[in-house]
Coordinates of C-alpha atoms in Angstrom, one line a residue:
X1025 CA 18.3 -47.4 17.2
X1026 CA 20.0 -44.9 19.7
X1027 CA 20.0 -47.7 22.1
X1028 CA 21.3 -50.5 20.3
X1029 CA 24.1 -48.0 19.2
X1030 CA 25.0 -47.4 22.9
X1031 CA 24.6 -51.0 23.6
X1032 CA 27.1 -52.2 21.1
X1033 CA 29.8 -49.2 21.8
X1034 CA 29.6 -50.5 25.6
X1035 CA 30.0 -54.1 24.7
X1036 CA 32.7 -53.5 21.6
X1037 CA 35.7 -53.9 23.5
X1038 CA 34.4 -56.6 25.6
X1039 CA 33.7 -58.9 22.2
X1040 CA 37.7 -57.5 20.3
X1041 CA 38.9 -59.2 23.4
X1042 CA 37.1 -62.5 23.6
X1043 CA 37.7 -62.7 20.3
X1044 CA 41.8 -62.6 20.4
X1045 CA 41.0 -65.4 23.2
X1046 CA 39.5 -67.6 21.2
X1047 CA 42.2 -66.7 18.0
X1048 CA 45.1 -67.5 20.7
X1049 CA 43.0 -70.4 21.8
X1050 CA 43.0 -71.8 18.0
X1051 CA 47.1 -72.4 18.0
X1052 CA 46.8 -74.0 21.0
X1053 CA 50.6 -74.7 22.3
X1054 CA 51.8 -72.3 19.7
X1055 CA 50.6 -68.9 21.0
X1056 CA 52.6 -67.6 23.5
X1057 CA 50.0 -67.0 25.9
X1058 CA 49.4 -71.0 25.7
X1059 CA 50.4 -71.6 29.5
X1060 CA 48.1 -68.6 30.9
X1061 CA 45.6 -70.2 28.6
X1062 CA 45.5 -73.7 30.0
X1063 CA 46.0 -72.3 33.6
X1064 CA 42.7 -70.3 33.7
X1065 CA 39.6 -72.4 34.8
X1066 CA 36.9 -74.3 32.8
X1067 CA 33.9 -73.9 34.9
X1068 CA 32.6 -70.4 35.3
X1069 CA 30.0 -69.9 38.0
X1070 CA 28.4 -66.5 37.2
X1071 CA 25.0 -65.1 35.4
X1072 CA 26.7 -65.7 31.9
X1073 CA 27.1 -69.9 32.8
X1074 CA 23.6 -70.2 34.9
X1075 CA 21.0 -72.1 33.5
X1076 CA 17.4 -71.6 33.9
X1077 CA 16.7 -73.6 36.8
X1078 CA 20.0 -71.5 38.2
X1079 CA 17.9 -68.1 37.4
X1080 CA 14.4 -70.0 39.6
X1081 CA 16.7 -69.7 42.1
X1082 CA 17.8 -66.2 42.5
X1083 CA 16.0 -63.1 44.3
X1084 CA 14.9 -60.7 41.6
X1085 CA 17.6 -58.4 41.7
X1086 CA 19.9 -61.2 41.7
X1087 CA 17.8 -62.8 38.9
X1088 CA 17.9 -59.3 36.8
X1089 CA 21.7 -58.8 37.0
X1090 CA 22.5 -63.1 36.3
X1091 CA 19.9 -63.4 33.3
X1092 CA 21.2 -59.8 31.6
X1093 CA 25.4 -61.5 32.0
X1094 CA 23.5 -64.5 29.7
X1095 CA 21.8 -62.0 27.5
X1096 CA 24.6 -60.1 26.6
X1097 CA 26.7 -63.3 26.1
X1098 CA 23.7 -64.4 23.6
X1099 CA 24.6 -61.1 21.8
X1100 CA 28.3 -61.9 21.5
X1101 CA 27.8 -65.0 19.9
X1102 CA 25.0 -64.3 17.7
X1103 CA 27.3 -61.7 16.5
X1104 CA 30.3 -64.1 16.2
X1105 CA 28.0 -66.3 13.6
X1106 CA 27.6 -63.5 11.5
X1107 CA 31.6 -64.3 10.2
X1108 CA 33.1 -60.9 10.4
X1109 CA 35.7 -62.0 12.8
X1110 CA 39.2 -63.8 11.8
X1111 CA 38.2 -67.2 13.4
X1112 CA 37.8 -70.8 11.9
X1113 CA 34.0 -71.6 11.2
X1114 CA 34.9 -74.4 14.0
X1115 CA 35.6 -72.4 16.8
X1116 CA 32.8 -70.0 16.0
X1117 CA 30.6 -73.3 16.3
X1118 CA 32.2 -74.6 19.4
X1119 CA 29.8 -73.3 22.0
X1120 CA 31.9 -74.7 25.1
X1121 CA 34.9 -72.6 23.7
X1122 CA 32.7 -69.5 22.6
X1123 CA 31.6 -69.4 26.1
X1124 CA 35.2 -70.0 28.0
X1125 CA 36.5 -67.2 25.7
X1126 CA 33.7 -64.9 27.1
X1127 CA 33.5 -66.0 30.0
X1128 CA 37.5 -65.4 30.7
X1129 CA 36.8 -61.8 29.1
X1130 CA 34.2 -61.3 30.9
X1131 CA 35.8 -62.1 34.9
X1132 CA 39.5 -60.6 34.1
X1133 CA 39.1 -57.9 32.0
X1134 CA 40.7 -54.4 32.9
X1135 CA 39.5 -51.5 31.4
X1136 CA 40.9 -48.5 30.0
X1137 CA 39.7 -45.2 28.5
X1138 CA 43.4 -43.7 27.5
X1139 CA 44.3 -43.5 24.5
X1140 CA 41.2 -45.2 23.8
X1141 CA 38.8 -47.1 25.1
X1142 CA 39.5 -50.7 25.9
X1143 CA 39.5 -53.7 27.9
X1144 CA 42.4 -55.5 28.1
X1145 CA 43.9 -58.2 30.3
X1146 CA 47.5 -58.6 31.5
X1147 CA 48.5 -62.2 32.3
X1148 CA 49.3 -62.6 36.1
X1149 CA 47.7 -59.5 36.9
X1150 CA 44.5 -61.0 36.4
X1151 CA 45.3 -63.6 39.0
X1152 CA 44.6 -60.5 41.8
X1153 CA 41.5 -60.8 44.1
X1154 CA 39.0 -58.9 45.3
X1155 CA 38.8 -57.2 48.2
X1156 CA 36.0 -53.9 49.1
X1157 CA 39.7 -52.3 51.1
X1158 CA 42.2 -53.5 48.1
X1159 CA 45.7 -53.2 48.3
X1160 CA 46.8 -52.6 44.9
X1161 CA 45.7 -50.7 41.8
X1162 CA 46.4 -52.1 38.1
X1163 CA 47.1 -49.6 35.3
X1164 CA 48.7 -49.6 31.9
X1165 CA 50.7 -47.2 30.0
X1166 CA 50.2 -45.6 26.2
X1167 CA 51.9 -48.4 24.9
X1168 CA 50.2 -50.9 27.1
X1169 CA 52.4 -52.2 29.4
X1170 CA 50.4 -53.3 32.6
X1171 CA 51.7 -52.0 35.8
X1172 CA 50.4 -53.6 39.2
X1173 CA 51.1 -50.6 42.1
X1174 CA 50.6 -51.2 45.8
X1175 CA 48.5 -48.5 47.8
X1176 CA 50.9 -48.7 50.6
X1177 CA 53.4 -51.3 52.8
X1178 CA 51.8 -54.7 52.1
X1179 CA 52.6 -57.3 55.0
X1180 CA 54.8 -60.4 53.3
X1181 CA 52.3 -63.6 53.0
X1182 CA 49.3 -61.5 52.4
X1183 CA 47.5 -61.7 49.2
X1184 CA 47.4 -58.6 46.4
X1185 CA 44.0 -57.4 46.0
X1186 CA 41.9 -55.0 43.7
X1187 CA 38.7 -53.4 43.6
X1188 CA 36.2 -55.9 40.8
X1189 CA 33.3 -53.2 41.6
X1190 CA 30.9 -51.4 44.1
X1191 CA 31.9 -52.4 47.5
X1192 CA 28.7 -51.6 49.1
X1193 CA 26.8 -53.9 46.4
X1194 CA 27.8 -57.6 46.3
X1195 CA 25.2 -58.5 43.9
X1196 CA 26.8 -57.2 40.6
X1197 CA 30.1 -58.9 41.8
X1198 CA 28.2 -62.3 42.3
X1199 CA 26.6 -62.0 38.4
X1200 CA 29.5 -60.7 36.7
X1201 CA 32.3 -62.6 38.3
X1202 CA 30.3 -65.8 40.4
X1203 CA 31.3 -65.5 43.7
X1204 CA 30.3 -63.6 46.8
X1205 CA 32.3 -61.1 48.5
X1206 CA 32.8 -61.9 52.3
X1207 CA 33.7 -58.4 53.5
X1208 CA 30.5 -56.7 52.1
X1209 CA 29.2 -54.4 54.5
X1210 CA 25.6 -53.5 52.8
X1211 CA 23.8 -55.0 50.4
X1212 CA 21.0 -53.4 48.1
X1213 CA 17.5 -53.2 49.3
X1214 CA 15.8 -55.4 46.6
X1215 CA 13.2 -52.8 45.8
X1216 CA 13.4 -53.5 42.3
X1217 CA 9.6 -53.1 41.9
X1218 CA 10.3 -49.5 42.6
X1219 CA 12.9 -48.8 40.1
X1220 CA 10.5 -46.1 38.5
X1221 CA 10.6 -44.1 41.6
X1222 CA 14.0 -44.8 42.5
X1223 CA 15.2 -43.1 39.2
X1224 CA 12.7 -40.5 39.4
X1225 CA 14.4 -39.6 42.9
X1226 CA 17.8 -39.2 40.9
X1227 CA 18.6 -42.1 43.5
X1228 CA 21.3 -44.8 43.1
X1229 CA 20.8 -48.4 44.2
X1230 CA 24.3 -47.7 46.0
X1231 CA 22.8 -45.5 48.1
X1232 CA 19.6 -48.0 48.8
X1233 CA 21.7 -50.0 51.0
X1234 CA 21.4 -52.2 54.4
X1235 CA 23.8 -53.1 56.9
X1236 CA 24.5 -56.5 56.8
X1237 CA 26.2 -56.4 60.6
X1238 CA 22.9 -55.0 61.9
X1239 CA 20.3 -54.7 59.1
X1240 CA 20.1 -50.8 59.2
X1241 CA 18.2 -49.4 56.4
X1242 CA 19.5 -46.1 54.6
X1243 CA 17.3 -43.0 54.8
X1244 CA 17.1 -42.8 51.4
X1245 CA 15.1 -46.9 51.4
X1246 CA 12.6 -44.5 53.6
X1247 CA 12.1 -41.9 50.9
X1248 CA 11.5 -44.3 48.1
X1249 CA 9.0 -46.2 49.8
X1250 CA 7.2 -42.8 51.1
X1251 CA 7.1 -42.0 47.6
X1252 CA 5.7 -44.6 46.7
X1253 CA 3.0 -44.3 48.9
X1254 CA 2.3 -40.5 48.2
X1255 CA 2.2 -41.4 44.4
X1256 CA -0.5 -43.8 45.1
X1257 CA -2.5 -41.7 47.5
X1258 CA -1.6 -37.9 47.3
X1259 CA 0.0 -37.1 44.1
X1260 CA 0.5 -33.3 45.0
X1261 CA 2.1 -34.7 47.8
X1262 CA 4.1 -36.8 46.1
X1263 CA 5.4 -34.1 44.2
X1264 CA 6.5 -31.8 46.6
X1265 CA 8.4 -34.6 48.6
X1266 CA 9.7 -35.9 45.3
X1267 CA 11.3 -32.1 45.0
X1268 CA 12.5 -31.9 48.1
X1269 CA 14.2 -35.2 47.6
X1270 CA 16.2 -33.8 44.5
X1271 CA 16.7 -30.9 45.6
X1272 CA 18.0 -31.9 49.0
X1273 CA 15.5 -30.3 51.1
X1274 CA 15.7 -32.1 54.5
X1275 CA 12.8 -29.7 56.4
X1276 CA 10.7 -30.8 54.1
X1277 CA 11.5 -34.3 53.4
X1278 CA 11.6 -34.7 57.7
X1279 CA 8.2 -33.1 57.6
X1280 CA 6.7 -35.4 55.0
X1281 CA 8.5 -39.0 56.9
X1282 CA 7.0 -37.6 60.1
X1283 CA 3.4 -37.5 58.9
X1284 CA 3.6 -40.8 57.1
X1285 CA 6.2 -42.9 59.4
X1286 CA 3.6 -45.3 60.6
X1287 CA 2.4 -45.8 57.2
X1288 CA 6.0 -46.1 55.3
X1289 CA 7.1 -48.3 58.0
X1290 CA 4.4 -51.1 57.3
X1291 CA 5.4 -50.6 53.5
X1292 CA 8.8 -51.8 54.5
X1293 CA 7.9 -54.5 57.1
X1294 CA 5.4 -56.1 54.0
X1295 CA 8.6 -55.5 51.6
X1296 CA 11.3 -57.0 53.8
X1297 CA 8.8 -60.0 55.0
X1298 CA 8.0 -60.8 51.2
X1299 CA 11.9 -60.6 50.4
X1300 CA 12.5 -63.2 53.5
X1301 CA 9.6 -65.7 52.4
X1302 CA 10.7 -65.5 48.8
X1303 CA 14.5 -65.8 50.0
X1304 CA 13.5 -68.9 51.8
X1305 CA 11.6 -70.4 49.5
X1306 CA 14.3 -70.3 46.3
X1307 CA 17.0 -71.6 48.4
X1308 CA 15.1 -74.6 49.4
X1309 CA 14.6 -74.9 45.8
X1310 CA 18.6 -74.9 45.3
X1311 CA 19.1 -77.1 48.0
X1312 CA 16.6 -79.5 46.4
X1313 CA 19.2 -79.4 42.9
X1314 CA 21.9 -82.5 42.6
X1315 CA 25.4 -80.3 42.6
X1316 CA 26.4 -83.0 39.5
X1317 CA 24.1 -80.9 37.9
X1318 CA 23.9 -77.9 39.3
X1319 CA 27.4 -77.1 40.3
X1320 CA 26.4 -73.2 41.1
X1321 CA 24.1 -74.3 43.8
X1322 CA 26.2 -73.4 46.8
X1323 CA 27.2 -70.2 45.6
X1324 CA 23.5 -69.2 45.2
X1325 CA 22.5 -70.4 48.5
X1326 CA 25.5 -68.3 49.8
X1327 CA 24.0 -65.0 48.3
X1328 CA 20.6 -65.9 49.3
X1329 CA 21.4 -66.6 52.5
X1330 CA 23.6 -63.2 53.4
X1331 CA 20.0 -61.8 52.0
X1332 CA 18.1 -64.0 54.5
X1333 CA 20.5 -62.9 57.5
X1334 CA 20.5 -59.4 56.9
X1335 CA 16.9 -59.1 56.1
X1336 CA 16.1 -61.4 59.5
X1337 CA 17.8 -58.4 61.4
X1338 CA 16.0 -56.0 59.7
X1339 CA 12.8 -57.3 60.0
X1340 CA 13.5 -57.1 63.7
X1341 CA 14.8 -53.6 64.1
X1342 CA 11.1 -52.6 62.1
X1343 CA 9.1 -54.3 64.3
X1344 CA 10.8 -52.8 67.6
X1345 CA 9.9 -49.2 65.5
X1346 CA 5.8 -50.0 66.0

């Protein structure tokens, strides 16, 4: 029960606000906020609007982060249905609304923690893009007024941009919001299947990265793997480097990736093979889709193929290494 009470604190102020979408949406050109409203777009591209034949599509990290967006929107409309909301029956029972209204919450939301926690959006300043070196913060006051503040001298012509999340991780971006950043510098290394040992490094998958310019891998993508490897094969071994890890003990940690380099570095030639013969494979399946009915197609082949490129360069900077 601990969970689902974190769950629903987290997504509270996420469902208050599609809701007063959907309650502006019911007066139509009566609410003030009508011609915001019918300027914001219908079709939504991100894990919340894929469909299953979208999800066949994606790598699994990609998969993970686009089917949770649809799971979570699954819980704001079950919990619509339950009639605790000031809504007409109708528009609780419109689907194609219900999922514009979150959807719109969802992609132009800014959050807020003073005086209490919200998310809240400010008309026009949810028309800013993103960019990983932004331009401008957004910020509101106690009473709520939005305030849009450049970070320095911004050239006339050029466009106002903030910060929509990790700039070293594209992939969050892509399922929350549906597009792909094109001034990402790393992506994540995709080694999902070692999520257990990537927590139990106190790691972050920001700090699993690769270079998309030149396919470098970070040395912490080494330590998971080695980890890995000692878990399976020397567990006292394992434990040691996993403490030297945490406890930022480079001797030791240089000591363990020189004894096992040859064998960590076939780990991660097998991983980043497997990730460009999957990659390959589920965007010939996209490319296969009819865009009538698949309209997300070329933004999935877009992510998959940054993975492809990247991963093509790192495969070759691993087998220069032996």
């Amino acid at each position: 029960m601990k969970g689902t009470a974190t769950d629903s604190y987290y997504r509270l102020p996420l469902f208050r606000l599609m809701v007063r979408i959907l309650a502006e949406w019911e007066k139509g050109q009566d609410s003030v906020y009508f011609p915001w409203l019918n300027s914001l777009p219908r079709q939504f591209f991100n894990g919340a609007s894929m469909t299953k034949r979208c999800f066949e599509c994606l790598p699994p990290y990609a998969g993970w982060l686009a089917s949770t967006e649809r799971t979570n929107y699954g819980h704001f409309n079950m919990a619509l249905k339950q009639g605790y909301v000031p809504l007409n029956p109708e528009t609780i029972m419109n689907r194609e609304a219900v999922k514009w209204a979150y959807n719109v919450a969802l992609t132009r939301f800014h959050e807020i923690w003073q005086p209490d926690r919200q998310k809240l959006i400010a008309p026009m300043a949810d028309m800013l893009n993103h960019a990983a070196e932004h331009n401008c913060e957004i910020s509101y006051d106690y009473e709520g007024n939005c305030q849009v503040t450049a970070l320095y001298d911004i050239p006339a012509g050029s466009p106002l941009t903030i910060s929509l999340g990790d700039p070293t991780n594209p992939t969050p971006i892509f399922a929350q919001y549906g597009f792909l950043p094109q001034d990402c510098a790393t992506i994540f290394c995709k080694a999902m299947h070692l999520d257990k040992q990537i927590k139990e490094l106190g790691y972050e998958f920001s700090e699993l990265l690769i270079q998309t310019e030149t396919g470098e891998i970070a040395p912490k993508v080494w330590d998971v793997f080695l980890y890995d490897l000692l878990q399976k094969s020397d567990p006292n071994s394992a434990q040691e480097f996993g403490m030297a890890c945490r406890n930022d003990d480079e001797s030791t940690k240089q000591y363990y990736l020189d004894q096992y380099y040859s064998y960590t570095l076939e780990a991660l030639k097998e991983h980043v093979f497997g990730i460009l013969n999957s990659a390959d494979k589920l965007t010939m399946r996209a490319q296969s889709y009819d865009l009538e009915t698949h309209p997300r197609v070329p933004v999935i082949v877009a992510h998959n193929q940054l993975v492809i490129q990247t991963f093509t360069m790192t495969a070759t900077l691993l087998q220069q290494m032996g």
